[in-house]
Coordinates of C-alpha atoms in Angstrom, one line a residue:
M1 CA 124.2 108.2 125.1
H2 CA 122.5 111.6 125.8
R3 CA 125.7 113.0 127.2
L4 CA 127.5 111.8 124.0
S5 CA 124.8 113.6 121.9
Q6 CA 125.3 116.9 123.9
L7 CA 129.1 116.6 123.5
L8 CA 128.7 116.0 119.8
H9 CA 126.6 119.2 119.5
R10 CA 129.3 121.2 121.3
Q11 CA 132.1 119.9 119.1
V12 CA 130.1 120.2 115.8
P13 CA 128.3 123.6 115.9
S14 CA 126.7 123.0 112.5
L15 CA 124.4 120.3 114.0
P16 CA 121.0 121.5 115.1
P17 CA 120.3 122.2 118.7
A18 CA 119.5 119.2 120.8
D19 CA 116.0 120.3 121.5
W20 CA 115.2 121.1 117.8
E21 CA 112.5 118.9 116.2
R22 CA 112.2 118.3 112.5
E23 CA 108.9 119.2 110.9
A24 CA 106.7 116.2 110.5
P25 CA 106.3 114.8 106.9
S26 CA 103.2 115.7 105.0
A27 CA 100.3 113.3 104.5
T28 CA 101.3 112.9 100.9
A29 CA 104.8 111.8 101.9
L30 CA 103.4 109.3 104.4
R31 CA 101.2 107.8 101.7
R32 CA 104.1 107.6 99.4
D33 CA 106.1 105.7 102.0
I34 CA 103.4 103.0 102.1
A35 CA 103.4 102.6 98.3
V36 CA 107.2 102.5 98.0
A37 CA 107.5 99.9 100.8
L38 CA 104.9 97.6 99.2
G39 CA 106.6 97.9 95.8
F40 CA 110.0 97.2 97.4
Y41 CA 108.5 94.1 99.1
L42 CA 107.3 92.8 95.8
L43 CA 110.8 93.4 94.3
A44 CA 112.3 91.5 97.2
L45 CA 109.9 88.5 96.6
L46 CA 111.0 88.5 93.0
M47 CA 114.7 88.5 93.9
L48 CA 114.1 85.8 96.5
E49 CA 112.5 83.6 93.9
L50 CA 115.6 84.1 91.6
V51 CA 117.9 83.2 94.5
L52 CA 115.9 80.1 95.3
S53 CA 116.1 79.1 91.7
L54 CA 119.9 79.1 92.1
T55 CA 120.0 77.4 95.4
E56 CA 120.1 73.7 96.0
T57 CA 117.0 72.2 97.7
G58 CA 117.2 72.0 101.5
K59 CA 119.9 74.7 101.8
S60 CA 117.6 77.7 102.2
A61 CA 114.5 78.5 104.3
E62 CA 111.1 77.5 103.1
R63 CA 109.0 80.1 101.3
P64 CA 106.5 80.9 104.0
L65 CA 109.3 81.6 106.5
A66 CA 111.2 83.6 104.0
F67 CA 108.2 85.6 103.0
A68 CA 107.4 86.4 106.7
L69 CA 111.1 87.4 107.4
L70 CA 111.2 89.7 104.4
A71 CA 107.9 91.2 105.5
A72 CA 109.3 91.9 109.0
L73 CA 112.3 93.6 107.4
I74 CA 110.7 95.6 104.6
L75 CA 107.1 96.4 105.5
P76 CA 108.1 98.6 108.5
L77 CA 109.3 101.0 105.9
M78 CA 105.7 101.9 105.3
F79 CA 105.7 103.8 108.5
R80 CA 109.4 104.7 108.7
R81 CA 108.8 108.4 109.0
R82 CA 105.6 108.2 111.1
W83 CA 107.2 106.1 113.9
P84 CA 110.9 105.9 112.9
I85 CA 112.3 104.6 116.2
T86 CA 109.7 101.8 116.6
M87 CA 110.2 100.7 113.0
M88 CA 114.0 100.6 113.5
L89 CA 113.6 98.4 116.5
I90 CA 111.2 96.0 114.7
S91 CA 113.6 95.7 111.7
S92 CA 116.5 95.2 114.1
A93 CA 114.7 92.4 115.9
A94 CA 113.8 90.8 112.6
F95 CA 117.4 91.1 111.4
L96 CA 118.7 89.4 114.6
I97 CA 116.1 86.6 114.4
G98 CA 116.7 86.0 110.7
S99 CA 120.5 85.8 111.2
S100 CA 120.2 82.2 112.4
P101 CA 121.9 79.6 110.2
A102 CA 118.5 78.5 108.8
T103 CA 117.5 81.9 107.5
A104 CA 120.9 83.6 107.1
T105 CA 120.7 83.5 103.3
I106 CA 117.4 85.5 103.5
V107 CA 118.7 88.5 105.6
M108 CA 121.9 88.6 103.6
Q109 CA 120.1 89.4 100.4
F110 CA 120.4 92.8 98.8
C111 CA 116.8 93.9 99.4
A112 CA 116.8 92.8 103.0
Q113 CA 120.1 94.6 103.7
L114 CA 119.0 97.7 101.9
A115 CA 115.7 97.8 103.8
Y116 CA 117.4 97.5 107.1
F117 CA 119.9 100.3 106.1
L118 CA 116.9 102.5 105.2
G119 CA 115.3 101.8 108.5
L120 CA 118.5 102.9 110.4
Y121 CA 118.9 106.0 108.2
T122 CA 115.3 107.1 108.6
A123 CA 115.4 106.8 112.4
V124 CA 118.4 109.1 112.6
A125 CA 117.1 111.5 110.0
W126 CA 113.5 111.8 111.2
A127 CA 113.2 110.9 114.9
R128 CA 111.9 113.9 116.8
N129 CA 112.7 112.4 120.2
R130 CA 116.5 112.5 119.9
R131 CA 117.1 111.1 123.4
G132 CA 114.9 108.2 122.7
L133 CA 116.7 107.7 119.3
W134 CA 120.2 107.5 120.8
T135 CA 119.0 105.2 123.5
A136 CA 117.4 102.8 121.0
M137 CA 120.4 103.1 118.7
A138 CA 122.8 102.2 121.5
L139 CA 120.6 99.1 122.3
V140 CA 120.7 98.1 118.6
L141 CA 124.4 98.6 118.2
L142 CA 125.1 96.7 121.5
S143 CA 122.8 93.8 120.4
M144 CA 124.5 93.6 117.0
A145 CA 128.0 93.6 118.5
V146 CA 127.0 90.8 120.9
W147 CA 125.4 88.8 118.1
L148 CA 128.5 89.2 115.9
V149 CA 130.9 88.1 118.6
L150 CA 128.8 85.1 119.7
S151 CA 128.0 83.9 116.2
F152 CA 131.6 84.3 115.1
F153 CA 133.3 82.5 117.9
T154 CA 130.6 80.0 118.9
G155 CA 128.8 79.3 115.7
D156 CA 129.2 78.5 112.0
L157 CA 131.2 81.6 111.2
Y158 CA 134.1 80.3 113.3
S159 CA 133.9 77.0 111.4
A160 CA 133.8 78.9 108.1
A161 CA 136.8 80.9 109.2
N162 CA 138.8 77.7 109.8
R163 CA 137.8 76.4 106.4
L164 CA 139.0 79.6 104.8
L165 CA 142.5 79.3 106.2
V166 CA 145.1 78.6 103.6
E167 CA 148.7 77.5 103.9
N168 CA 150.2 80.4 101.9
P169 CA 147.9 83.5 102.1
M170 CA 148.7 86.4 99.8
G171 CA 147.8 89.1 102.4
S172 CA 150.0 90.4 105.2
I173 CA 147.4 90.2 107.9
P174 CA 147.4 86.9 109.9
E175 CA 144.6 84.6 108.7
E176 CA 143.2 84.2 112.2
L177 CA 142.4 88.0 112.2
A178 CA 141.4 88.5 108.6
L179 CA 137.8 87.3 108.7
P180 CA 136.8 88.9 112.1
L181 CA 138.4 92.2 111.1
Y182 CA 136.7 92.1 107.7
S183 CA 133.3 91.4 109.3
F184 CA 134.0 94.2 111.9
L185 CA 134.8 96.8 109.1
I186 CA 131.7 95.8 107.1
N187 CA 129.5 96.3 110.1
V188 CA 131.1 99.6 110.9
L189 CA 130.6 100.9 107.4
F190 CA 127.0 99.6 107.3
F191 CA 125.9 101.1 110.6
G192 CA 128.2 104.1 110.5
G193 CA 127.1 105.0 107.0
A194 CA 123.4 104.9 108.0
I195 CA 124.0 107.1 111.0
F196 CA 126.2 109.5 109.1
L197 CA 123.7 109.9 106.3
G198 CA 120.8 110.3 108.7
L199 CA 122.7 113.0 110.6
T200 CA 123.4 114.8 107.4
S201 CA 119.7 114.8 106.4
W202 CA 118.7 116.0 109.8
S203 CA 121.2 118.8 109.7
N204 CA 120.2 119.8 106.2
S205 CA 116.6 120.0 107.3
Y206 CA 117.6 122.3 110.1
A207 CA 119.5 124.5 107.7
K208 CA 116.6 124.6 105.3
S209 CA 114.2 125.6 108.1
L210 CA 116.6 128.5 109.1
V211 CA 116.7 129.7 105.5
L212 CA 112.9 129.6 105.3
V213 CA 112.6 131.6 108.5
Q214 CA 115.2 134.1 107.4
A215 CA 113.6 134.4 104.0
A216 CA 110.2 135.1 105.6
R217 CA 111.8 137.7 107.9
I218 CA 113.6 139.4 105.0
A219 CA 110.3 139.5 103.0
A220 CA 108.5 141.0 105.9
Q221 CA 111.2 143.6 106.4
A222 CA 111.3 144.4 102.6
E223 CA 107.5 144.8 102.6
E224 CA 107.7 147.1 105.6
L225 CA 110.5 149.2 104.0
A226 CA 108.5 149.4 100.8
E227 CA 105.4 150.6 102.7
R228 CA 107.4 153.2 104.6
A229 CA 108.9 154.4 101.4
V230 CA 105.5 154.7 99.7
N231 CA 104.0 156.5 102.8
A232 CA 107.0 158.9 102.9
E233 CA 106.6 159.6 99.2
R234 CA 102.9 160.2 99.6
L235 CA 103.5 162.5 102.6
R236 CA 106.0 164.5 100.6
I237 CA 103.6 164.9 97.7
A238 CA 100.9 165.9 100.1
R239 CA 103.2 168.6 101.6
E240 CA 104.1 169.9 98.1
L241 CA 100.4 170.1 97.1
H242 CA 99.6 171.7 100.4
D243 CA 102.1 174.5 99.6
V244 CA 100.5 174.9 96.2
I245 CA 97.0 175.1 97.6
A246 CA 98.1 177.6 100.3
H247 CA 99.4 179.7 97.4
H248 CA 96.0 179.7 95.8
I249 CA 94.2 180.5 99.0
A250 CA 96.5 183.4 99.7
S251 CA 96.0 184.7 96.2
V252 CA 92.2 184.5 96.6
G253 CA 92.5 186.5 99.9
V254 CA 94.6 189.2 98.4
Q255 CA 92.4 189.6 95.3
A256 CA 89.2 189.6 97.3
S257 CA 90.6 192.3 99.5
A258 CA 91.7 194.4 96.5
A259 CA 88.3 193.9 94.8
R260 CA 86.5 195.1 97.9
L261 CA 88.7 198.3 98.0
V262 CA 88.2 199.2 94.3
Q263 CA 84.6 198.1 93.9
D264 CA 83.2 201.6 94.2
R265 CA 85.9 203.5 92.4
D266 CA 86.6 201.0 89.5
P267 CA 83.9 198.4 89.0
A268 CA 85.7 197.0 85.9
Q269 CA 88.9 196.4 87.9
A270 CA 86.8 194.8 90.6
I271 CA 85.3 192.4 88.0
E272 CA 88.7 191.5 86.8
L273 CA 89.8 190.7 90.3
M274 CA 86.8 188.6 90.8
R275 CA 87.7 186.6 87.7
G276 CA 91.1 186.0 89.2
I277 CA 89.5 184.8 92.4
E278 CA 87.3 182.4 90.4
S279 CA 90.4 181.1 88.5
S280 CA 92.4 180.6 91.7
A281 CA 89.4 178.9 93.4
R282 CA 89.0 176.5 90.6
S283 CA 92.6 175.6 90.6
A284 CA 92.5 175.1 94.4
V285 CA 89.5 172.8 94.2
A286 CA 91.2 170.7 91.5
E287 CA 94.4 170.5 93.6
T288 CA 92.3 169.6 96.7
R289 CA 90.6 166.7 94.8
S290 CA 94.1 165.4 93.9
L291 CA 95.1 165.7 97.5
L292 CA 92.2 163.6 98.7
G293 CA 93.8 160.7 96.8
V294 CA 96.8 160.7 98.9
L295 CA 97.0 158.4 101.8
R296 CA 98.6 160.7 104.3
E297 CA 100.2 158.5 107.0
Q298 CA 102.5 160.5 109.2
S299 CA 105.6 158.5 110.3
P300 CA 107.5 159.4 113.5
Q301 CA 110.8 158.9 111.8
D302 CA 109.9 161.3 108.9
P303 CA 112.6 164.0 108.8
G304 CA 110.2 166.6 107.4
T305 CA 108.0 167.1 110.4
G306 CA 109.9 170.2 111.4
N307 CA 109.3 173.8 110.4
S308 CA 108.0 174.0 106.8
A309 CA 109.3 177.5 106.4
A310 CA 112.9 176.2 106.4
R311 CA 112.2 174.2 103.2
A312 CA 113.4 175.6 99.9
P313 CA 110.7 176.7 97.4
E314 CA 109.4 173.8 95.4
P315 CA 110.8 173.6 91.8
S316 CA 108.8 173.6 88.6
L317 CA 109.4 173.1 84.9
A318 CA 111.1 176.4 84.9
A319 CA 113.9 174.8 86.9
L320 CA 114.6 172.1 84.2
P321 CA 117.8 173.8 82.9
G322 CA 119.3 173.5 86.4
L323 CA 118.3 169.8 86.5
L324 CA 119.9 169.2 83.1
E325 CA 123.1 170.8 84.3
Q326 CA 123.2 168.6 87.4
N327 CA 122.9 165.5 85.2
A328 CA 125.6 166.8 82.9
A329 CA 127.9 167.2 86.0
H330 CA 127.3 163.5 86.8
G331 CA 128.2 162.4 83.2
L332 CA 124.8 162.2 81.6
G333 CA 124.2 164.5 78.7
V334 CA 120.5 165.3 78.2
Q335 CA 118.9 166.7 75.0
L336 CA 115.7 168.6 75.8
S337 CA 112.9 168.9 73.2
T338 CA 109.5 170.6 73.8
D339 CA 106.3 170.5 71.8
E340 CA 103.5 172.8 73.0
H341 CA 100.1 172.9 71.5
A342 CA 99.7 176.4 72.7
P343 CA 102.2 179.2 73.3
D344 CA 103.7 179.4 76.8
F345 CA 101.5 176.4 77.8
F346 CA 104.2 174.9 80.1
A347 CA 104.7 178.2 81.8
S348 CA 101.0 178.4 82.6
L349 CA 100.7 175.0 84.3
A350 CA 99.4 174.9 87.8
P351 CA 102.2 174.8 90.4
G352 CA 101.3 171.3 91.6
L353 CA 101.2 169.8 88.1
S354 CA 104.5 171.6 87.2
L355 CA 106.1 170.2 90.3
A356 CA 104.9 166.7 89.5
L357 CA 106.4 166.9 86.0
Y358 CA 109.7 168.2 87.4
R359 CA 109.9 165.4 89.9
I360 CA 109.1 162.7 87.3
C361 CA 111.8 164.1 85.0
G362 CA 114.4 164.0 87.8
E363 CA 113.5 160.5 88.8
A364 CA 113.6 159.2 85.2
L365 CA 117.0 160.8 84.5
A366 CA 118.3 159.4 87.9
N367 CA 117.3 155.9 86.8
V368 CA 119.3 156.3 83.6
R369 CA 122.4 157.4 85.5
R370 CA 122.1 154.5 88.0
H371 CA 120.9 151.6 86.0
S372 CA 122.0 152.2 82.3
T373 CA 125.3 152.3 80.5
A374 CA 124.0 155.2 78.4
R375 CA 125.9 158.5 78.6
A376 CA 123.2 160.5 76.8
A377 CA 119.4 160.7 77.1
T378 CA 116.5 162.5 75.5
L379 CA 113.9 164.4 77.5
A380 CA 110.8 165.3 75.6
L381 CA 108.0 167.6 76.9
R382 CA 104.7 167.5 75.0
S383 CA 101.2 168.9 75.4
G384 CA 97.9 168.6 73.6
T385 CA 94.2 168.1 73.9
D386 CA 91.8 165.2 73.2
A387 CA 88.2 164.3 73.8
Q388 CA 89.0 164.1 77.5
G389 CA 90.6 167.5 77.9
S390 CA 94.2 168.9 78.0
W391 CA 97.2 166.8 78.8
V392 CA 100.9 167.3 79.3
E393 CA 103.5 164.5 78.7
V394 CA 107.1 163.9 79.7
E395 CA 109.2 161.1 78.1
V396 CA 112.8 160.1 78.9
T397 CA 114.5 157.7 76.6
D398 CA 118.1 156.3 76.3
E399 CA 119.9 153.7 74.1
G400 CA 122.0 152.1 76.8
A401 CA 122.1 148.6 78.1
P402 CA 121.2 147.6 81.7
R403 CA 124.1 148.1 84.0
P404 CA 125.2 144.8 85.7
D405 CA 124.4 144.5 89.4
S406 CA 122.4 147.7 89.5
A407 CA 118.9 146.4 90.4
G408 CA 117.1 149.1 92.4
S409 CA 114.4 148.9 95.1
G410 CA 111.6 150.0 92.7
F411 CA 110.7 152.9 95.0
G412 CA 111.6 155.5 92.4
L413 CA 109.3 154.0 89.8
R414 CA 106.6 153.6 92.4
G415 CA 107.0 157.3 93.2
I416 CA 106.5 158.2 89.5
R417 CA 103.3 156.2 89.4
E418 CA 102.1 157.8 92.6
R419 CA 102.6 161.3 91.2
A420 CA 101.0 160.5 87.9
A421 CA 98.0 159.0 89.7
L422 CA 97.4 162.3 91.6
H423 CA 96.8 163.9 88.3
H424 CA 94.8 161.1 86.7
G425 CA 97.9 160.2 84.7
L426 CA 99.1 157.3 82.6
V427 CA 102.6 155.8 83.0
E428 CA 104.5 153.6 80.6
I429 CA 107.9 152.3 81.8
G430 CA 109.9 149.5 80.1
P431 CA 112.6 148.5 77.7
R432 CA 112.9 149.7 74.1
T433 CA 113.7 147.9 70.9
P434 CA 116.4 147.0 70.0
R435 CA 117.8 148.4 73.3
G436 CA 117.4 151.2 75.7
W437 CA 114.7 152.2 78.2
R438 CA 111.8 154.6 78.2
T439 CA 109.8 156.3 80.9
R440 CA 106.7 158.1 79.8
A441 CA 104.1 159.8 81.9
R442 CA 101.0 161.7 80.6
L443 CA 99.2 163.8 83.2
R444 CA 95.8 165.5 82.9
L445 CA 95.3 169.2 83.7
P446 CA 93.1 170.2 86.6
G447 CA 89.5 170.1 85.6
S448 CA 90.0 167.5 82.8
P449 CA 88.1 164.2 83.1
E450 CA 90.0 161.2 84.3
G451 CA 92.4 159.5 81.9
N452 CA 92.3 155.9 80.9

């Protein structure tokens, strides 16, 4: 039987491997089996009483024997998933014993037949020892075949067959073969159906376990990719801020050298240079504080670990016209509006802050192109002051609908939030009413208190 099982696995690749074991049922499922079996036994007793009420006295087993036989057939279902093979053997023994002429009417009842069918099905569906299962199943099938042959040709079934013979049968099959063939097909359907459904449940459980393993693997890989993307974005921001801070330090050095040279000849010019040093130093300190918020995790796969001198100069808000032209070339018209609370305020922004605003604009417009049906968008730049200091705001809006099958990874929106967090910013991203999308980020200037 074990060789037959191995051959079956080779011929049907969808079946689980021969050494695979189904996960054991939970404690809740095992307790539910006990409750269901007890309820089913009470139902069987009720149906037995109904049958006895329709049976002539002396033509059926007495109640104590009938109750015991039904208990042997049904109560093993309480432990059908805990010890499936043992429970199948107990039910099979009870079925064979109850098939004697005195108790045949008991085992042929619907509840008894259904209970035995469930026992066979559960053994195939839940047995973890597959070799033991097929050995026990072979024993059960052989025993049932022998019982059927012996009871039919040597017992009451043969007499019943003779009584059923008629002189002019309507069927085309000889009457001597009709009853044995009918009994054979009924048993094939009974046992074959239980085995087939059990194998189907066992295979489905294997497929479900594979799906769960694959889903866990995909989730782990997605989390790893997201972490890599965040780290790469943080590292890129750190490099950009490093360039800005290096600019401030270089400016401090140049102005300090100039102040030293002109200190004796032109004290007023030296004082002005000192003020420039103070301004550059304050900006550098503010940028450094933002830089400390970056978790700088160097990745060996990062392509930017080469020579930084080969990189192009970092853009700023002054490069917005070029960004708008790029979007227009990709089919997205962008209307730019600016609202400064002070003249030339945007031009005076620190390089790091200006770079962050430029990157946020680019990512927000890229999201419109990728995920919206809109062919036009509005880019608004605003600035102002409040009780917490100066702020600058960028807002990108559109009136399109979400593009079907265009769900992104979320890394771009995460990058916007990361950049805003470096400058104590506030980000609002979401749909508009009645339709469209809005991306809004308000960033604080260096030296301003943290935003809400």
